[in-house]
Structure formats: C-alpha cells, structure tokens
Coordinates of C-alpha atoms and ligand atoms in Angstrom, one line a residue:
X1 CA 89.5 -4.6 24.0
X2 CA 86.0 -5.1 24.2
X3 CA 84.0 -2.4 22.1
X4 CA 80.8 -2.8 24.1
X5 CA 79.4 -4.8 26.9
X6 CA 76.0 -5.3 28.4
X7 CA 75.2 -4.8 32.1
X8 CA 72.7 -7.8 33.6
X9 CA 71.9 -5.8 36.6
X10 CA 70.6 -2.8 38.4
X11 CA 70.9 0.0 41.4
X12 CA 74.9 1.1 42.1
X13 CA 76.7 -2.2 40.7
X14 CA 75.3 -1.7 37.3
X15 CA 76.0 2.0 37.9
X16 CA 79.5 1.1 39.2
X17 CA 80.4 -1.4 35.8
X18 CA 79.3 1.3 33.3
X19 CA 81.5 4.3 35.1
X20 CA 84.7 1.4 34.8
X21 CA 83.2 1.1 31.1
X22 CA 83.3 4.6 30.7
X23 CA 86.8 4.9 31.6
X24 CA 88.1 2.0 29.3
X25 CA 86.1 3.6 26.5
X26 CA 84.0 0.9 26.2
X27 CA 80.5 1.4 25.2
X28 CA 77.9 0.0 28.1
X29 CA 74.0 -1.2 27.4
X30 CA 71.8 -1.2 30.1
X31 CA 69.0 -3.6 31.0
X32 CA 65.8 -2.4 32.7
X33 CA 62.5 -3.4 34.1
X34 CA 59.3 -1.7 34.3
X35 CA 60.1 -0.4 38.0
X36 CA 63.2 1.0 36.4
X37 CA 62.6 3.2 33.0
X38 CA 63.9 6.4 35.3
X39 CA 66.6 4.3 37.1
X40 CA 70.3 5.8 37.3
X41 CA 71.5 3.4 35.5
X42 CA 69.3 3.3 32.5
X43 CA 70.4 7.2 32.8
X44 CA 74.0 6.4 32.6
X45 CA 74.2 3.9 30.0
X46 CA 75.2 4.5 26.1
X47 CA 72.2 2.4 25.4
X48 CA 69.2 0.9 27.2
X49 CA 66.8 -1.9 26.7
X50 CA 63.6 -2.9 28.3
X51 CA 63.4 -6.4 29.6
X52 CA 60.0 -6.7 31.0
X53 CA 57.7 -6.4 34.3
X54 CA 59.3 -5.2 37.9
X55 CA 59.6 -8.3 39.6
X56 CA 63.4 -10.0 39.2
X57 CA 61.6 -12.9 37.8
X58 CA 59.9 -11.1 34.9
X59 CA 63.3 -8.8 34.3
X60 CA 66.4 -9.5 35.8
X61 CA 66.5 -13.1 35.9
X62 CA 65.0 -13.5 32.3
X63 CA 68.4 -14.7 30.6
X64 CA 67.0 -15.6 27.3
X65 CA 65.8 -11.8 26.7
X66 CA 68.9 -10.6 28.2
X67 CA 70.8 -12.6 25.6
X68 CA 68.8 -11.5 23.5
X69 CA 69.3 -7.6 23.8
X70 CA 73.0 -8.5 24.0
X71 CA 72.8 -9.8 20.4
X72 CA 70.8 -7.5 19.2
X73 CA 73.1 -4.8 20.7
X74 CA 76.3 -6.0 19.7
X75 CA 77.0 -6.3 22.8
X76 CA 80.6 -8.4 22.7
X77 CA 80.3 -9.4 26.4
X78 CA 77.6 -9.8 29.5
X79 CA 78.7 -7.9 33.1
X80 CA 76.5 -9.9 35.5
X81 CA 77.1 -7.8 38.6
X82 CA 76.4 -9.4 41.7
X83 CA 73.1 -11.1 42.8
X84 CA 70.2 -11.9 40.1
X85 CA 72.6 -14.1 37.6
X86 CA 76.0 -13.5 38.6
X87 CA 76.5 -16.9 40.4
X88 CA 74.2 -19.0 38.0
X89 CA 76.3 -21.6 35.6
X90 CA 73.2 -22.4 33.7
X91 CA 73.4 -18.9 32.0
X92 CA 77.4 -18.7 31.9
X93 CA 76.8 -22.2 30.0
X94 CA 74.3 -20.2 27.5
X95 CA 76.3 -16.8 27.3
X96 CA 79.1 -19.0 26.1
X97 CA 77.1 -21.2 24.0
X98 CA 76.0 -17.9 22.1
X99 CA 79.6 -16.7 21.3
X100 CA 79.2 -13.6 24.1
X101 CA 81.9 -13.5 26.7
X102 CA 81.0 -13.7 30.4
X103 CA 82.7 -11.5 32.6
X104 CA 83.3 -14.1 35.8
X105 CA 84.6 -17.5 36.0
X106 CA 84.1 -20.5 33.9
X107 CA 80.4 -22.8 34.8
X108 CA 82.5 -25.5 36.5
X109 CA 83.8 -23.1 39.0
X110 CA 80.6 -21.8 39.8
X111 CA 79.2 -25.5 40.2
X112 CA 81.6 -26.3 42.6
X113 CA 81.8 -23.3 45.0
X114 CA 77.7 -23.6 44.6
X115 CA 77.0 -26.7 46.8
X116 CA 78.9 -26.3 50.5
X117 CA 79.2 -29.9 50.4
X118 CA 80.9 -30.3 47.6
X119 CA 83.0 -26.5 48.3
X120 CA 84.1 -28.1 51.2
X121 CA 85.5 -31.3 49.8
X122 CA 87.4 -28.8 47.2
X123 CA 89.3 -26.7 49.8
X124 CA 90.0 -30.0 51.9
X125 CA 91.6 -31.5 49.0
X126 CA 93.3 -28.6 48.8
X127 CA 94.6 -28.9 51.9
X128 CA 93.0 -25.7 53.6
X129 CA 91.7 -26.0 57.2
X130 CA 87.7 -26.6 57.0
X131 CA 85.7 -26.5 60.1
X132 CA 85.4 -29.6 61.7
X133 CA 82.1 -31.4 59.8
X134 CA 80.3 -34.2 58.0
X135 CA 81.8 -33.8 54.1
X136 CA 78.6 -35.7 53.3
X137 CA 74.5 -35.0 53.8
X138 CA 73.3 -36.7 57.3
X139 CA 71.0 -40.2 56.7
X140 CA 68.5 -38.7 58.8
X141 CA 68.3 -38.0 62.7
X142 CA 69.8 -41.0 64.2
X143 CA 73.2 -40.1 62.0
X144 CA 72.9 -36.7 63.3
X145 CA 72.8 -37.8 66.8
X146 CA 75.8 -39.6 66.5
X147 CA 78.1 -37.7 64.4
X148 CA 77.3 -34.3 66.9
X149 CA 78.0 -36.8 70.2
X150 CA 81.4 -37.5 68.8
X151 CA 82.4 -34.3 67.5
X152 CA 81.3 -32.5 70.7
X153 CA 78.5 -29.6 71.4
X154 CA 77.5 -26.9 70.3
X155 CA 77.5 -28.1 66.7
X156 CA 75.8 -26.0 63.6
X157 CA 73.8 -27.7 61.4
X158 CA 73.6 -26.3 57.6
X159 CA 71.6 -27.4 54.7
X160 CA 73.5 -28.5 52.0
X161 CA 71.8 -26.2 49.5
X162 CA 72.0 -22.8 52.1
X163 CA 72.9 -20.0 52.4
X164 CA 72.1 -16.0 54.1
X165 CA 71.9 -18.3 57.2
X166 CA 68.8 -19.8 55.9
X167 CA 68.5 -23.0 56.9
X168 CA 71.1 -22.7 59.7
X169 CA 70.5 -23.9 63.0
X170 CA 73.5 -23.8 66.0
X171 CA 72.0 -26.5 68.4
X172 CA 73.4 -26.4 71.7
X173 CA 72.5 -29.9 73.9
X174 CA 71.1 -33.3 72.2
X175 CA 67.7 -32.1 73.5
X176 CA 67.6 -29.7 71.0
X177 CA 69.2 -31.5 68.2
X178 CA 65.6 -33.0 67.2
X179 CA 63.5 -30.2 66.9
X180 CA 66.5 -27.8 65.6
X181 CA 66.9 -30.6 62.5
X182 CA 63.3 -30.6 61.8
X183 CA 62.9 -26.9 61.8
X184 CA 66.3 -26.3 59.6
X185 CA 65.2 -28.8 57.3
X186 CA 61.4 -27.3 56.6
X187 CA 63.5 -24.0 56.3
X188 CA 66.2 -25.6 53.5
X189 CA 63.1 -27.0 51.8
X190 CA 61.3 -23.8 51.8
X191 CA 64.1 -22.0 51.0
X192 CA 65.8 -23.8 48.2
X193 CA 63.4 -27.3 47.4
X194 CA 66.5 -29.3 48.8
X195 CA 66.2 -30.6 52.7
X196 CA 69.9 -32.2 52.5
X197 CA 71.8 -30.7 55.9
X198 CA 75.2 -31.2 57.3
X199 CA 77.2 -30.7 60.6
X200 CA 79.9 -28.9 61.5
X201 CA 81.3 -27.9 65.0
X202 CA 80.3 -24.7 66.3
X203 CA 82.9 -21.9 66.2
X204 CA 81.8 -19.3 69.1
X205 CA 82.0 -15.7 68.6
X206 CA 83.4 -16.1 65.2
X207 CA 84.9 -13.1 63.1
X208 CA 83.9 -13.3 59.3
X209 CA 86.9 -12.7 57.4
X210 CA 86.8 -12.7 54.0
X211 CA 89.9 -12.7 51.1
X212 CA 89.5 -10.9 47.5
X213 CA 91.2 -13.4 45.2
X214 CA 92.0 -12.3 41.5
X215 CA 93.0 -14.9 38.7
X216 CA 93.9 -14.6 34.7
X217 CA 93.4 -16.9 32.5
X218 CA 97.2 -17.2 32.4
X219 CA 97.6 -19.0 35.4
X220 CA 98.5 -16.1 37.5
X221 CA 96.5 -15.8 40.9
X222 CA 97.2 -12.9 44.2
X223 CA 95.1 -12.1 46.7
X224 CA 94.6 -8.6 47.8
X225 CA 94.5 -8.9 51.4
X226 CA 90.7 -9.4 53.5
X227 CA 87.6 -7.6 54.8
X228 CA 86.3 -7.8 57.9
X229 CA 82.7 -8.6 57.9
X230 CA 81.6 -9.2 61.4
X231 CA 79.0 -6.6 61.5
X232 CA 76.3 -8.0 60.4
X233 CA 72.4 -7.8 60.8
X234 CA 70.6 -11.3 60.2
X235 CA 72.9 -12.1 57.9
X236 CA 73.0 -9.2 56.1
X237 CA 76.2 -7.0 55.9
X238 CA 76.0 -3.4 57.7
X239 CA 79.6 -2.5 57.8
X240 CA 83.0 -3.5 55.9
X241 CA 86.2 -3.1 56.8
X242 CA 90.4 -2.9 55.4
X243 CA 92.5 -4.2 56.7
X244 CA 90.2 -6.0 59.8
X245 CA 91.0 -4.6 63.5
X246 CA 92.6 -8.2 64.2
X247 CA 94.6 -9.0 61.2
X248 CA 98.4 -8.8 61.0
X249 CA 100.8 -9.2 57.9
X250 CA 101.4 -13.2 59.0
X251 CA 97.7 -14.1 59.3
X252 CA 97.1 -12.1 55.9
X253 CA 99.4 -13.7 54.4
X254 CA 98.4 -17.5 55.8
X255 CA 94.8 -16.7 54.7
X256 CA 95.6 -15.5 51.7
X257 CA 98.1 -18.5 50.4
X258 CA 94.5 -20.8 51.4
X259 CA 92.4 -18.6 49.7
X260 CA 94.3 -18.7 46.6
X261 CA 94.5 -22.7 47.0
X262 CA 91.0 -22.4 46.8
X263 CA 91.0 -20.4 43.7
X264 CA 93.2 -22.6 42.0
X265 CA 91.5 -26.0 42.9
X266 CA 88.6 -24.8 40.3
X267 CA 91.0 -23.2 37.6
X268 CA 89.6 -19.5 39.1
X269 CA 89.2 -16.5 36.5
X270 CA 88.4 -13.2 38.0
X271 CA 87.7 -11.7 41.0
X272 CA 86.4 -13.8 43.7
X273 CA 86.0 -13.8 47.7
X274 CA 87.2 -16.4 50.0
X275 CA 85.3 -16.8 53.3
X276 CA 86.8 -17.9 56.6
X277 CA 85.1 -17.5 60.4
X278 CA 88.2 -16.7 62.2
X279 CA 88.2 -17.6 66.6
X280 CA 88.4 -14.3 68.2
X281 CA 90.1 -16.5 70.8
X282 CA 92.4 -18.8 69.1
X283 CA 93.0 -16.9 65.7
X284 CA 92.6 -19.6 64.1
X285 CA 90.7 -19.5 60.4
X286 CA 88.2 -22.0 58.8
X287 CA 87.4 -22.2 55.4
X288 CA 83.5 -21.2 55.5
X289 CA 82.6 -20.8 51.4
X290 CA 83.7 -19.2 48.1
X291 CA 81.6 -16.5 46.1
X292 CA 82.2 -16.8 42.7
X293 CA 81.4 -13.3 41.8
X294 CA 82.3 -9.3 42.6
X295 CA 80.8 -8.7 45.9
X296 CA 79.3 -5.6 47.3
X297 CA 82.0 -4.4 49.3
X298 CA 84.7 -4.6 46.7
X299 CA 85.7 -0.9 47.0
X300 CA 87.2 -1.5 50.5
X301 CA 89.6 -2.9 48.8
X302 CA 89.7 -0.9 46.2
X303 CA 90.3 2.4 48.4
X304 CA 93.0 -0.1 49.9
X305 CA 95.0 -1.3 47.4
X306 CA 94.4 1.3 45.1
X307 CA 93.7 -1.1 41.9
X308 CA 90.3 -1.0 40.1
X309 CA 88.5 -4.2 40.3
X310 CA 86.1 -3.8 37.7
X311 CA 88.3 -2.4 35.5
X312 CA 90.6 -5.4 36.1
X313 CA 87.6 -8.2 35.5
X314 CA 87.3 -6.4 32.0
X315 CA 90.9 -7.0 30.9
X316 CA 91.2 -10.2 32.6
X317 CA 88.2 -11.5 30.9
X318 CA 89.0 -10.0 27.3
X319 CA 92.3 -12.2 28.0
X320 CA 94.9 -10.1 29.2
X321 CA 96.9 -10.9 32.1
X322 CA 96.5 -9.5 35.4
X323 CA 98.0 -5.9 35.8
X324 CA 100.0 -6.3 39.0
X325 CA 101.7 -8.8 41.2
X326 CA 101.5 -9.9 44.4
X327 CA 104.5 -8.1 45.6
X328 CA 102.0 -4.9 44.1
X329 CA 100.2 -5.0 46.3
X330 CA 100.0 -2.9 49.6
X331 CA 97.7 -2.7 52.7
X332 CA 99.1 0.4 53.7
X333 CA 95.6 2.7 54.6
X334 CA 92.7 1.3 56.5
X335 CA 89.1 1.7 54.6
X336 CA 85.5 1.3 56.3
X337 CA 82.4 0.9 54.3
X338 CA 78.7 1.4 55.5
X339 CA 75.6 0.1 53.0
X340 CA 72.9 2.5 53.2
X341 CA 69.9 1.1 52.7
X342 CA 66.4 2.5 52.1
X343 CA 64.9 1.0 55.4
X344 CA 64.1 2.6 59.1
X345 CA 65.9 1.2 61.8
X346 CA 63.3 2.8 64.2
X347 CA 60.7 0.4 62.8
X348 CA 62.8 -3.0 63.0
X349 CA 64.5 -1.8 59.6
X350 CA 61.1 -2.2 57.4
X351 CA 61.7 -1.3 54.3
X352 CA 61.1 2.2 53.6
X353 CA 60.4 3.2 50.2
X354 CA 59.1 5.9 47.8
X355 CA 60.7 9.1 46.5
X356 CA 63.8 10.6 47.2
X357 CA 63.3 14.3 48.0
X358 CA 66.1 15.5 49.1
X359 CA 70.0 14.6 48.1
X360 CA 73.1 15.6 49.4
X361 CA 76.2 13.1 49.3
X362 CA 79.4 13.5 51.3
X363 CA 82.3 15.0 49.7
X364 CA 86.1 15.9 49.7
X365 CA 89.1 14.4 52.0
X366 CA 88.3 10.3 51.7
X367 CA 85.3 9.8 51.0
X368 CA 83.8 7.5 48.1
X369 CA 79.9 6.6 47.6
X370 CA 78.6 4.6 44.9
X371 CA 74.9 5.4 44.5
X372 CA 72.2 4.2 42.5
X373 CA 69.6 6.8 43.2
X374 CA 69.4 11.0 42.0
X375 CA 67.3 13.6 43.7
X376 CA 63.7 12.5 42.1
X377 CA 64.2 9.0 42.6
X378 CA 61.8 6.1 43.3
X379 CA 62.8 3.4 45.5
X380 CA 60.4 0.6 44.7
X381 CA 59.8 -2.3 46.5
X382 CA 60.8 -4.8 44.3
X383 CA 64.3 -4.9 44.8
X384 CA 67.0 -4.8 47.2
X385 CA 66.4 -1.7 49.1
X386 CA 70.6 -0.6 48.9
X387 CA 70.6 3.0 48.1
X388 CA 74.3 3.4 48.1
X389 CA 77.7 2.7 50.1
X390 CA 79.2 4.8 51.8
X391 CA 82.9 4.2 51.7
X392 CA 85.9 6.6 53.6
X393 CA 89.6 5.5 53.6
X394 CA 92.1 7.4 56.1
X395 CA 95.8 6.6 56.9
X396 CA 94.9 4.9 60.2
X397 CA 91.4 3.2 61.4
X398 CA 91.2 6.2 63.5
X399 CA 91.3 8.6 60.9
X400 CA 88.6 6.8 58.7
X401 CA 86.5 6.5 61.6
X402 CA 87.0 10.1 61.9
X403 CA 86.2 11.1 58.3
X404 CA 83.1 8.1 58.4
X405 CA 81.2 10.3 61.3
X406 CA 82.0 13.8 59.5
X407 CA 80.8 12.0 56.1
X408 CA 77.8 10.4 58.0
X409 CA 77.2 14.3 59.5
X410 CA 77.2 15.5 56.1
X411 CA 74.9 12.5 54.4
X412 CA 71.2 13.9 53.7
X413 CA 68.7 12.0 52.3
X414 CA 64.9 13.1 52.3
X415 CA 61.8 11.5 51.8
X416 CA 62.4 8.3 52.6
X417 CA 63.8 6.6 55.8
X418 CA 67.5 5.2 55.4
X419 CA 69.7 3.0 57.6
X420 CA 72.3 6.7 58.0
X421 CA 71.0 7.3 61.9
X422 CA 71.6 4.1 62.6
X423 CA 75.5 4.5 61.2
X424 CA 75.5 7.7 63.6
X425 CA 75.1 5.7 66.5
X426 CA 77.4 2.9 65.4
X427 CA 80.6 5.3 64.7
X428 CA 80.0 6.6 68.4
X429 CA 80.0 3.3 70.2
X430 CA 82.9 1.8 72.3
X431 CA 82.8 -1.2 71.1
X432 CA 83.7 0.2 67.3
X433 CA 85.9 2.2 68.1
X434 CA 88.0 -0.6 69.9
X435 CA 87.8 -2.6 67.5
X436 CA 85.9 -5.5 68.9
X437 CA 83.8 -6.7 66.0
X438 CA 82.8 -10.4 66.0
X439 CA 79.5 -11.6 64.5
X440 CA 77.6 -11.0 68.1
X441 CA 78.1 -7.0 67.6
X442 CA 74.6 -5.9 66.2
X443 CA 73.2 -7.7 69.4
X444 CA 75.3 -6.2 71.6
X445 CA 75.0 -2.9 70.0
X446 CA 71.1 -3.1 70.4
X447 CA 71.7 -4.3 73.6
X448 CA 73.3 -1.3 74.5
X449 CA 70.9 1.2 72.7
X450 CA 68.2 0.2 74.4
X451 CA 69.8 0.6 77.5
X452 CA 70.8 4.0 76.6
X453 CA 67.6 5.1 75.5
X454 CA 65.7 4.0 78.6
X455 CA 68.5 6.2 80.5
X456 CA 67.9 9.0 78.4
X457 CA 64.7 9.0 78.9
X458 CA 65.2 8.5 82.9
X459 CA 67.3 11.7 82.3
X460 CA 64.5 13.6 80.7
X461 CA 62.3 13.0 83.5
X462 CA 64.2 14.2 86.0
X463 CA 65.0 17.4 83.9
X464 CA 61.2 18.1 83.2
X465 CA 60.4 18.0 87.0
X466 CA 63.4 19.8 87.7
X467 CA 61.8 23.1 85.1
X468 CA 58.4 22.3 86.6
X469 CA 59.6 22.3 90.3
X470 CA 61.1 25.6 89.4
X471 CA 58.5 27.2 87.1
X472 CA 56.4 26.6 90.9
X473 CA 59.0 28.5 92.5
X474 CA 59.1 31.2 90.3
X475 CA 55.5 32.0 90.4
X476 CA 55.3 32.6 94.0
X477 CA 58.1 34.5 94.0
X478 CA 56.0 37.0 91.2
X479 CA 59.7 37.6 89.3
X480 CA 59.1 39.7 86.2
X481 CA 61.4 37.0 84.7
X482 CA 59.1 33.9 85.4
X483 CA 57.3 33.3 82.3
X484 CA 60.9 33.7 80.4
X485 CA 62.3 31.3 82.9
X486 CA 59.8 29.2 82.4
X487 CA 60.0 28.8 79.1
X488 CA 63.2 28.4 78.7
X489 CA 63.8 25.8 81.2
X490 CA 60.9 24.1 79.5
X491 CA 62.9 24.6 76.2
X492 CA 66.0 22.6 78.1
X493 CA 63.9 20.1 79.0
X494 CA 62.3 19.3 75.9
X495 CA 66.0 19.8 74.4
X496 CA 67.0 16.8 76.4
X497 CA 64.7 14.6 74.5
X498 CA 64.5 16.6 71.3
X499 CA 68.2 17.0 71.0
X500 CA 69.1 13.1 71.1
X501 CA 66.1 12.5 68.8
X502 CA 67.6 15.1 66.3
X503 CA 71.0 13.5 66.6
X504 CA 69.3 10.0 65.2
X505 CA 67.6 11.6 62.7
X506 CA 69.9 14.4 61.7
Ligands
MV4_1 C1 79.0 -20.9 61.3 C2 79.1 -20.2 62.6 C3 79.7 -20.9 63.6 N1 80.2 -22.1 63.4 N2 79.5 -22.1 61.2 C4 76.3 -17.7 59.0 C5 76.1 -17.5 57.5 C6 76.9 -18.6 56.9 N3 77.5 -18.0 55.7 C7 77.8 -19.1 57.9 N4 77.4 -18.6 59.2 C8 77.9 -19.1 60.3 N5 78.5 -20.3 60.2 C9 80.1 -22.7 62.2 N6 80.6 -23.9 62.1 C10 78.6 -18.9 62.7 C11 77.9 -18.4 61.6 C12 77.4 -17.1 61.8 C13 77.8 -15.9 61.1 C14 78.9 -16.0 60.3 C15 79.3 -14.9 59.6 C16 78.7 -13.7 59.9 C17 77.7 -13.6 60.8 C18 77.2 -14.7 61.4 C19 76.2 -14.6 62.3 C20 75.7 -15.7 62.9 C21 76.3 -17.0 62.6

C-alpha cells in the first residue's frame, strides 16, 4: 500500500482524506495557502507545505508547485479532493507523467464526461435514455428556432462548456427564444471563454437523482444506490438524501444498471456520480452528466451502505480490486445530509465570515459531521464558505429526520453567521417531511416563509394591543397588581416576536 500520499485540497475534504489516511496507516501531506497556515487540515496532517498566496489561483490550483511538494515529500500518490483540480485531465496527464499516482480516473475519462456534448453522445451510445436534445452545438439562432419548433416548448438551452446552471436558460415561447440565446451565450462566454450552446427539451419539476458508481481497475464496476439532490439553492446543494423519498428497489436498480453503462463507456476507475433529472410525474430518468470525482455528499452513502469511500479510492487506486460486490451492498437505513455553510440566510445568504468563537458539534445516536473548522478558526473569504456537513442516519426517514432537528438543536456555532437556522426551519416544514422534494422546493419554501413571517408578525400585533388594551384597564381599575400585569403581558407580547426570532437563531 501506499506509504504516503499528498492531499491537493483544503476545508473538510482534505480533513476527510487524511482521517481515511490515518486509518490505513498511511502517512498524509498537506498543502496550504497563506489564508490557511492555522487551517484544520494543515493541523491534521503528518506533514505540511506552503504553496503560496490565498487566492485558489496563487495556491490550490498551482499544479506545478503541488507536484512539486509531492516529490519533494515522497509523496507516492496525489488525493485531489473535490473542486480546485480534481476534474482537470491536464494535471492527471502531469501527475502521471511524473511517476505519482492519481487517486481518480484516467485523463480520458475526465475529457469525456468534461464537455456535455460530447457526455451525452457517450451515454447514448451506450444506450442510456438522454433528454431529448441537439447531440451537436446550434449554427446560430435560426437553427435554434427550428430544432425547439420541432421538438416542442418549453425547451432548455445549455452551453456546451456549462455548468452550476451557468449559462442555462429554460425558454418558454419562440418570443423568448432570441433574447434567452443571446443572454445564455454572453453568460457561457463569461463564464467559461466558450459561447457553444445546445437544446434539450424541458423536463418540468424535475427531481435530481444522482448514482455513486465505483470501478477497479479490474474491470469490476457496482453502484451503491442514489442521492436525492432536489433541494437545492441556485444551483448549489443545501440538503442530501439516502435512499430519495421516491425511489424503489426497481428504479434503483434500472438507474443504477445506466449509470454503470456510463462508467464503463470511458473504462471508469474510482468513485464517480451519475446524474439523472427524474419526472416527478412520469418517473421516468434522463441522463443529465457524469462527475468524475468524489463529491461532497459522499457520506450519505457512506452512513448507508456502510463502506468507506475514501478508504476504497485508496486501494482501488494502489490496484487492488474493489472490496465488495454488488450483491454487498444494502440500502437498508435512510441518511439526510445538510452542508453548513458560513453564510446568513437572513441577508440573502452573503457570505458571512471571520472567527469562530464558539464550537459545539452534535453528538451521540446517528449523527456524523465532517468539519473543517476548530473553536479559534478563521473563515476567510477566499474560499468556499462550507464549514462542515452535517450528516444523521436513522432506521427510517422519520427517524433521521428526527435525530437531524435534535442534532440541528444541539449545533452551536458563534461568531459568525451560518446557514443552521435556516436547516431549523427546513426540518419543520410540510413539505419535507412528506417527502416532496423536486428542484422547485427552496422557492416554495421561501414562498412559504415569507408568508409565515408576515403572519407572525400580524400575530404580534394583535398580541401587543391586546397587553396595551389591558395595561389601560388595569390602571383605572388602580389594582395593586397592575404594573406586574403590565409587565408581564408586555413580556408575552414581546415573547411572540422574540421567541420565533430565538427559534431562527437558536
Ligand atoms: C435541466 C432541467 C430541466 N430540463 N435540463 C440545472 C443544473 C444542471 N446541472 C442541469 N440543470 C437542469 N437541467 C432539462 N432538459 C432543470 C435543471 C434544473 C435543476 C436541475 C437539478 C437541480 C436543480 C435544478 C434547478 C433548476 C433547474
């Protein structure tokens, strides 16, 4: 086995691969910026190296000096993590070139899961259903017009290049097609110097349903089952979730058999996530993309299945085969997963950060976080503003819901403002609970929070005139009890307000 490998990343992932290091007594260097000489995970590693200034650009995305450290290390193999360079081929190419094994799949794998055009031709050759589309880059606006009049409205247009919904447009009538395609296209070039867009039919109130595929370099390849991902805040992930609410064993198991096509149309090594938009009304599933790397929410199915991801990339990489079958594995529990992040959703989720004052974590029955931060710690601004996940497993949704609000309860973080009130109010919602999660949730959910604040504060009005009506009545009548009653109806009152405020923020 490996006798020491190098972490390219940061925050709770890098945190995350040294702990699985740890247990496989392999010895873990850490890489670290500026912003970062008192991060966790330059704490936690056997060795750590400074790579340069705080932005990503002058540290974490420097792959010469990061080869560099590895070599100088004796680091025998490079953990990329997940953002930063986990998904770029160019680096996997040099890694390789330098005799360093890369924990992930091969640079052709990559390259092919990297465009969507060319993602899309792979799973259609592989004969996995594909959202109706174009399988090549529209000529310009007049090809646009036609290909969305035959294939019916509402259509989505995509740029070739996207991705995080950048550069994504759903166009509803032909009057909108022009501007929508000029605006998507500024975007794509913005966004990724590449203005080259697609069309696809429109799936309405889709579910994002994702599959965990895991390959050796044997040949052997399982899936272990999805996450549901509908919640999910301009196109950011809030909350994840094993097995999903709508799932059964048959459309597991049809998923799964395309997502492992999928895997094996590129010769897959390691642990990788299929993405499909599932019709809440027809159940039907569309191949939407492949991420070619370990992705944030990987301990839902962890808590799940029960098998250690990480720990799994390691061996598979160092060559050995995979450590269970498909038969192995089991979806037996139900697992939900918030990511915390260091933002205040009662400022339109700016990003809040500065020092952590104050620490306490959720324990006992369930409950898993993996956290980047300590008591002491600086969030800085210069990169993504995750503080930790937040991850509960139960025997039934119920029960995880159950131990999510208690853990949430419990979940104390001073200082700074965090994303934890809002995962208060989400735990207490209907909708949740029930189970109805497609990708027009947050919406809803704000929808509905507005309206409940705007009735809460109706409430407290009514109460406040209610003490103050009274406090009246009491005066004339000259009761020896009246300023005590006064006040404490005024405490109520306030209490109204106060209390649902304190809930939030608690
Ligand atoms: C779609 C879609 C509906 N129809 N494609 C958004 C991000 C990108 N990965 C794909 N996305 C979507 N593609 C077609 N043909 C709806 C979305 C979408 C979405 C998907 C997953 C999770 C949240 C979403 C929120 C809005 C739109």
């Amino acid at each position: 086995m490996f006798k020491k490998i190098l972490i390219a990343n940061r925050g709770e992932i890098a945190c995350r691969v040294i702990r699985a290091c740890r247990e496989m007594k392999i010895k873990s260097v850490a890489v670290y910026s500026e912003a970062d000489k008192d991060a966790l995970h330059v704490r936690m590693a056997d060795e750590a190296y400074f790579i340069g200034a705080p932005p990503s650009s002058e540290s974490y995305l420097r792959w010469e000096k990061i080869i560099e450290v590895a070599k100088r290390s004796g680091a025998e193999a490079i953990h990329p993590g997940y953002g930063f360079l986990s998904e770029n081929a160019e680096f996997v190419r040099e890694v390789t070139k330098q005799g360093i094994t890369f924990i992930g799949p091969s640079p052709e794998a990559m390259e092919g899961m990297g465009g969507k055009i060319s993602a899309r031709l792979i799973a259609i050759k592989a004969g996995v259903p594909v959202v109706p589309g174009t399988t090549q880059p529209l000529t310009g606006y007049e090809d646009a017009k036609k290909t969305a009049a035959e294939m019916g409205y509402p259509v989505m247009l995509k740029a070739s290049a996207g991705g995080g919904g950048k550069g994504m447009r759903l166009v509803l009538t032909e009057e909108d097609l022009k501007s929508s395609l000029e605006t998507a296209q500024s975007e794509a070039l913005a966004g990724f110097g590449d203005n080259s867009m697609y069309i696809e039919k429109a799936v309405l109130r889709p579910r994002h349903i994702e599959i965990q595929v895991f390959a050796d370099k044997h040949g052997n390849c399982v899936h272990l089952g999805e996450r549901e991902c509908s919640i999910q805040r301009r196109h950011q992930k809030v909350v994840e979730e094993c097995p999903s609410p709508i799932n059964d064993p048959e459309l597991r198991r049809k998923m799964g058999e395309c997502a492992i096509k999928v895997a094996q149309a590129v010769d897959y090594v390691g642990a990788g996530t299929v993405e499909f938009l599932v019709s809440d009304v027809t159940r039907e599933f569309y191949y939407l993309e492949m991420n070619t790397r370990l992705q944030v929410e990987h301990p839902v199915t962890e808590l799940v299945t029960g098998f250690d991801l990480v720990r799994e990339q390691i061996r598979v990489a160092w060559g050995e085969k995979l450590s269970f079958t498909q038969e192995d594995v089991k979806w037996d529990i139900h697992a939900i997963e918030c990511r915390v992040y260091a933002e205040d959703p009662e400022s339109n989720f700016m990003p809040s950060p500065g020092t952590i004052t104050r620490l306490r974590v959720p324990q006992s029955s369930g409950v898993r976080d993996d956290g980047g931060i300590y008591e002491g710690a600086e969030v800085s601004i210069y990169y993504d503003p995750m503080i930790s996940k937040l991850a509960v497993y139960g025997k039934t949704r119920e029960e995880a819901i159950d131990r999510l609000r208690r853990a949430l309860q419990e979940y104390e973080v001073g200082g700074i403002k965090t994303t934890l009130p809002f995962f208060r109010e989400i735990v207490e919602d209907e909708e949740f609970i029930s189970g109805n999660l497609d990708t027009g949730f947050i919406p809803r959910f704000n929808e509905r929070r507005k309206a409940k604040e705007l009735s809460e504060t109706e409430t407290d009005l009514v109460l406040i005139a209610a003490a103050l009506g009274f406090a009246k009545k009491q005066q004339t009548a000259v009761s020896n009890n009246n300023q005590n009653q006064t006040a404490k109806l005024s405490r109520w009152a306030a209490a109204g307000r106060v209390g649902s405020f304190t809930n939030r923020n608690f």
